[in-house]
Structure formats: structure tokens, C-alpha cells
XYZ file of C-alpha atoms in Angstrom:
334
model
C 100.820 47.061 152.529
C 104.454 48.915 152.557
C 107.061 46.995 153.620
C 107.833 49.192 156.603
C 103.782 49.122 157.446
C 104.445 45.007 156.923
C 107.281 45.376 159.508
C 105.323 47.316 161.924
C 102.514 44.983 162.112
C 104.645 42.010 162.478
C 106.162 43.356 165.692
C 103.593 45.812 167.185
C 100.308 43.782 166.452
C 99.199 41.729 169.409
C 97.091 39.268 167.876
C 96.424 37.121 171.206
C 97.524 39.376 174.442
C 98.544 37.305 177.242
C 99.469 40.038 179.696
C 98.391 39.141 183.271
C 96.781 41.597 185.662
C 99.806 40.852 188.171
C 102.592 41.217 185.091
C 101.009 44.782 184.360
C 100.865 45.973 188.118
C 104.437 44.948 188.492
C 105.337 46.795 184.898
C 103.432 49.804 185.922
C 105.889 50.735 188.788
C 105.072 54.325 190.198
C 103.001 55.108 186.897
C 98.913 55.925 187.485
C 96.371 54.566 184.934
C 93.047 56.629 184.365
C 89.989 55.062 182.634
C 87.711 57.798 180.781
C 84.193 56.599 179.606
C 82.516 59.559 177.252
C 78.973 59.216 177.688
C 75.712 60.627 175.908
C 72.435 58.844 176.989
C 73.967 55.308 177.572
C 72.327 54.733 180.960
C 71.688 51.230 179.728
C 75.045 49.997 179.565
C 77.443 52.681 181.148
C 76.789 51.004 184.583
C 78.095 47.438 183.771
C 80.900 48.867 182.169
C 82.131 50.716 185.320
C 81.029 47.561 187.098
C 83.148 45.272 185.415
C 86.610 47.692 185.401
C 85.808 48.223 188.958
C 87.875 45.162 190.167
C 91.133 46.274 188.445
C 91.096 49.210 190.970
C 91.227 46.842 193.981
C 92.780 43.296 192.283
C 94.596 40.964 194.986
C 97.826 41.649 193.182
C 97.711 45.388 193.117
C 96.045 48.384 191.680
C 95.983 48.167 187.806
C 93.634 51.258 187.075
C 93.684 54.104 189.858
C 90.741 56.059 188.789
C 87.306 55.442 186.368
C 85.857 58.800 185.207
C 82.572 59.060 183.332
C 82.650 62.375 181.119
C 79.198 63.140 180.562
C 78.331 64.930 177.025
C 74.831 66.429 177.992
C 72.952 63.281 178.647
C 69.235 63.650 179.236
C 68.807 60.209 180.875
C 69.953 58.719 184.066
C 73.710 58.108 182.636
C 75.328 59.970 185.380
C 73.485 58.571 188.240
C 74.162 54.960 186.594
C 77.593 55.552 186.457
C 77.928 57.081 189.878
C 75.957 54.358 191.649
C 78.375 51.944 189.650
C 81.248 53.549 191.270
C 82.742 55.973 188.994
C 83.764 59.737 189.236
C 81.416 61.525 186.878
C 82.006 64.797 185.453
C 79.326 66.619 183.407
C 81.082 68.361 180.265
C 80.768 72.037 181.897
C 81.947 70.952 185.441
C 85.345 70.807 183.895
C 87.044 73.851 182.573
C 83.903 75.904 183.462
C 85.481 79.121 182.077
C 85.780 77.540 178.849
C 82.906 77.701 176.438
C 81.262 74.429 175.913
C 81.087 72.654 172.255
C 79.031 69.484 171.529
C 80.509 66.197 170.496
C 82.723 63.232 171.650
C 86.086 65.201 171.039
C 85.052 68.053 173.643
C 84.697 65.556 176.505
C 87.645 63.516 175.416
C 89.730 66.721 175.639
C 88.074 67.919 178.918
C 88.861 64.585 180.407
C 92.385 65.557 180.495
C 91.495 68.031 183.077
C 89.158 65.840 185.082
C 92.148 62.972 185.398
C 95.667 62.511 186.947
C 96.690 59.229 185.084
C 100.133 59.026 183.232
C 98.145 56.745 181.142
C 94.991 57.108 179.893
C 92.347 54.446 178.438
C 89.385 55.276 176.593
C 86.418 53.350 176.700
C 83.269 54.237 174.552
C 80.124 53.737 176.930
C 77.629 52.015 174.652
C 79.380 48.863 174.674
C 77.333 45.585 175.014
C 78.639 42.652 176.868
C 81.713 44.375 177.854
C 84.805 42.421 179.165
C 87.261 44.289 181.714
C 89.994 42.432 179.732
C 89.843 45.303 177.237
C 91.655 47.524 179.803
C 94.860 45.363 180.325
C 95.181 44.640 176.756
C 95.337 48.155 175.861
C 97.412 48.888 178.722
C 99.985 45.905 177.792
C 102.297 47.639 175.487
C 102.244 50.816 177.300
C 103.262 49.438 180.253
C 105.634 46.961 178.801
C 107.552 48.743 176.186
C 108.881 52.021 175.637
C 108.041 52.976 172.445
C 104.421 52.806 171.982
C 102.930 56.095 173.040
C 99.163 55.631 171.198
C 97.930 51.727 171.659
C 94.592 50.992 169.328
C 92.154 48.266 170.127
C 90.961 46.174 167.079
C 87.987 43.524 167.126
C 85.199 42.015 165.124
C 82.107 44.069 164.727
C 79.038 41.757 164.442
C 76.078 43.663 163.451
C 73.979 40.672 164.833
C 74.544 37.593 166.984
C 78.214 37.115 167.161
C 78.876 33.846 165.515
C 82.712 34.176 166.611
C 84.026 34.572 163.027
C 83.880 37.243 160.439
C 80.911 35.872 159.075
C 78.837 37.239 161.675
C 80.260 40.400 161.248
C 78.992 43.802 159.123
C 80.067 46.382 161.606
C 82.822 49.240 160.954
C 81.137 50.674 158.118
C 82.445 53.965 157.927
C 86.054 52.377 158.402
C 85.738 50.135 155.553
C 83.681 52.437 152.814
C 85.554 55.978 153.991
C 88.597 55.622 156.176
C 90.560 52.762 155.051
C 90.493 53.922 151.229
C 91.108 57.580 152.513
C 94.229 56.368 154.396
C 95.420 54.333 151.642
C 95.841 57.434 149.365
C 96.635 60.119 151.966
C 98.650 58.280 154.696
C 99.709 54.909 153.384
C 102.074 54.018 156.419
C 98.823 53.620 158.158
C 97.296 50.761 156.021
C 98.079 48.217 158.978
C 95.995 49.789 161.286
C 92.943 47.714 161.739
C 90.412 49.672 163.636
C 91.571 53.333 162.625
C 88.602 54.844 164.155
C 87.524 52.566 166.811
C 86.759 54.096 170.386
C 88.777 51.859 172.610
C 92.490 53.124 172.703
C 94.943 53.865 175.116
C 97.901 56.710 175.394
C 100.488 58.115 177.356
C 99.660 61.639 178.989
C 102.615 63.380 177.744
C 101.077 62.815 174.078
C 97.854 63.585 174.971
C 98.523 66.887 176.474
C 100.349 68.149 173.804
C 98.133 67.034 170.872
C 95.284 69.016 169.434
C 91.643 66.999 169.663
C 89.409 67.119 166.597
C 85.880 67.687 167.557
C 82.861 65.327 167.210
C 83.879 61.953 165.809
C 86.790 63.208 164.287
C 88.761 62.879 167.479
C 89.606 59.234 167.365
C 91.318 59.511 163.919
C 93.075 62.844 164.507
C 94.628 61.342 167.743
C 95.776 58.330 165.384
C 97.315 60.782 162.565
C 98.784 63.484 165.143
C 100.444 60.192 166.953
C 101.707 58.879 163.712
C 102.935 62.491 162.606
C 104.950 63.015 165.867
C 106.150 59.592 166.889
C 106.163 57.888 163.512
C 105.309 54.042 163.142
C 107.198 53.014 166.468
C 104.856 55.098 168.190
C 102.012 52.903 167.757
C 100.630 49.593 168.633
C 97.544 47.498 168.295
C 95.783 44.644 170.295
C 93.163 42.266 169.385
C 90.245 42.787 171.850
C 88.064 40.083 170.418
C 84.560 41.188 169.590
C 83.216 44.685 170.136
C 79.123 44.877 170.208
C 77.316 48.213 170.482
C 74.407 50.675 169.642
C 74.668 50.256 166.114
C 73.604 53.381 163.870
C 71.474 54.254 161.145
C 72.832 55.669 157.645
C 72.155 58.967 158.532
C 74.085 58.889 161.667
C 76.698 57.230 159.874
C 77.011 59.976 157.223
C 77.366 62.551 159.742
C 80.205 60.418 161.525
C 82.021 60.238 158.420
C 81.957 64.137 157.907
C 83.649 64.502 161.009
C 85.968 62.022 160.117
C 86.729 63.025 156.800
C 87.351 66.646 158.256
C 89.821 65.470 160.832
C 91.576 63.705 158.096
C 91.715 66.292 155.680
C 93.096 68.862 158.292
C 95.826 66.505 159.102
C 96.797 64.760 155.945
C 95.075 66.427 153.035
C 97.151 67.805 150.321
C 97.069 71.197 151.870
C 96.445 70.351 155.649
C 94.231 72.687 157.191
C 92.511 73.890 154.177
C 88.905 75.003 154.747
C 86.287 72.895 153.599
C 82.675 72.672 153.760
C 81.329 73.315 157.372
C 77.942 71.229 156.690
C 76.704 67.984 155.400
C 73.824 67.698 153.155
C 71.576 64.481 153.662
C 68.340 63.751 152.267
C 64.932 62.326 153.864
C 61.611 61.295 152.334
C 59.030 63.350 154.000
C 55.300 63.012 152.486
C 56.706 61.211 149.314
C 59.352 63.961 148.659
C 63.074 64.249 149.138
C 64.094 66.905 151.546
C 67.267 68.142 152.652
C 68.717 67.940 155.988
C 71.692 69.931 157.000
C 74.149 68.744 159.568
C 77.166 71.072 160.986
C 80.656 69.811 160.605
C 82.789 70.981 163.169
C 85.971 72.211 162.041
C 87.756 74.011 164.763
C 90.442 71.608 166.923
C 90.645 72.026 170.793
C 94.499 73.416 171.575
C 96.716 71.032 173.336
C 95.874 70.823 176.867
C 99.433 72.344 177.506
C 98.435 75.357 175.875
C 96.001 76.374 178.547
C 97.519 78.750 181.252
C 96.385 77.529 184.651
C 93.138 76.160 183.808
C 90.541 75.891 186.856
C 89.363 72.255 186.304
C 86.142 72.421 188.298
C 85.729 75.947 189.262
C 87.330 75.991 192.607
C 90.107 78.588 191.494
C 94.011 77.861 192.114
C 96.813 76.450 189.971
C 96.617 73.035 189.614
C 100.576 70.956 189.813
C 100.065 70.510 186.001
C 98.242 71.967 183.416
C 95.094 70.629 182.922
C 95.397 68.032 186.088
C 93.894 68.262 189.487
C 93.776 66.343 192.637
C 90.977 63.522 192.846
C 90.834 63.997 196.496
C 89.397 67.403 195.949
C 86.365 66.378 193.745
């Protein structure tokens, strides 16, 4: 680890976050907080996550979370219904910025979520988490509400594939991180060698950063925002917090291959020897069919969404008019 990275790790890594909700409500002052769950066919888990977070909107010591928004990415199951029943505000991706063409993928709904929310601080939580604990949210908010420098806070955690033994012996998740992302960052952005979960989906950021950043498509969005925050603010703009353990619906190797293609594209566009150089726009994998290995092509999207501030007076939900701030609207009109 580079000396500057070691210094950052020592002062900007919270191994045992201890902020109480009351302490954070006091530190929040006049700022508002939005929690966003990007979701695609997560009816089995999304309701439980929303239910776990809701007490933070009405706690006895004050409101820590001002809104919970589920951004649906084209679900065909009961994801939207389950989220609404649990108390979230639900937006389908084509409900927000309806005049802008819709693209598939996680990066798209995170980008559109900026136009569907109003929080000064935005917390992203994946909607497929199993056994979710609401402590994730205060932990991610801690450095942003109590410290001046951090702009982006990443969560880190154990990644058990099977039963959680409570130790690293039970881990096995994070395969794309260990096989692809960590070696890649070591070569192209070694200052980020202290980030424990560079592509994890649980993180929080200030709107002023998010609204001025481009959003990589698909699964590249998480690493893209990390690289952009580092490029703009350096290590002082980053922090990370221990969230304990994270369990979710694990993906098979072909799915991980597609994810790796998205991540690699986002990294090379930002940190490659010649950032922005055109690369392959598809990934070829091979499957066995009738005893033969046959190619299967997957598109690797490369076009980032522009900074939300670059849009001129977007109409977030098709109602016309000019929002008070590019990319925001009054939740009372939803």
C-alpha cells in the first residue's frame, strides 16, 4: 500500500462505526437525506429492506432519512407493488425524465434517481440484500454528516456465499473484486488500493458531487463514481465504513463475466492509459449446447449518462415546468 494510501486508510476507515441515530440527526442540521434502492425483479427482498429503513424516517430523536425511493429498472414481478406496500415512493425508470430515451441497467436508474429525489445526501442500497439491517444507513451517513471532507463513502463487509460463520472463513463472495478490480486498480489507480469494496453497491454521497458526475452504464456505475470522486477530490474526498456482512442473490459465472465487462469498460474509460479510447462493445462467452461449445454475445454499454446538471430544465415526471434545481422536483407533487 502506498504511504498516502496507508495514511488515508488509518484516518478514513471506520472499522467499528459507533454513531447513534440521535447524534447523526443533530449533525444533520438542515440537510436532507434520500435513500435510493435500484431494483430489478427483487420482489422477495425489496419490501423487507424498505420496512427496515422506515423507522429512520420517524425516530423518536428526529428524522434521519427524509425519503425512501425505489427506482425500478423494468421489473416483471411484484417489485413495485412490494416496495409501495412497504412504504417507499416508487418510480419506474421511464416515469422520470420521460423525454430522455430509456437505457437498460443499474447505472441508468441511479442516474435517473437524482431527478426523482431531493436529498442533499443520497444513500444507495442494493435491493437484493438478504437479512438487511437498517444500521447500514446510519453507518454510511456518519462520515458525511460529521466530517467536512468526504464526498463519497463506501461500505465494506464480509461476503459469505453460504451460511455466515461470522469470520472470513465463511466468505467467498466478491469474486469480480478480487479477480478483476483489485488487480486492475493496483495497476491503473494504485492510490485506491486501500478501498476494501470498490464495486460494492452500498454507498452514500453528497448531491453536489453526484449531480456533477457522469454515470457509467450498467454495472460500471459503482466503480465509475469511485474513480470520478477520487479524480476530483483525491483521497480526502473518500471514506469507508464497516457494515458487517452483506448477503445477496449470488450470480453465476456467466453473469459475473458480463458484470466484469461493464466494470472493465468503466475503469478503462476513466483510468486507462488513454481514457476514453474505444474498446470492444461486446463480450463473447461460451456455453455448451448439445455437447458443443457455442458463442454467446453480450453487449457492453460504453456511453455514460452526462452530469445531471448538464440537463436543461428537465421535467422529471412528465408534468412540465421548471424544477427549482436541475434534476430535482418537489416530492409533494409525486
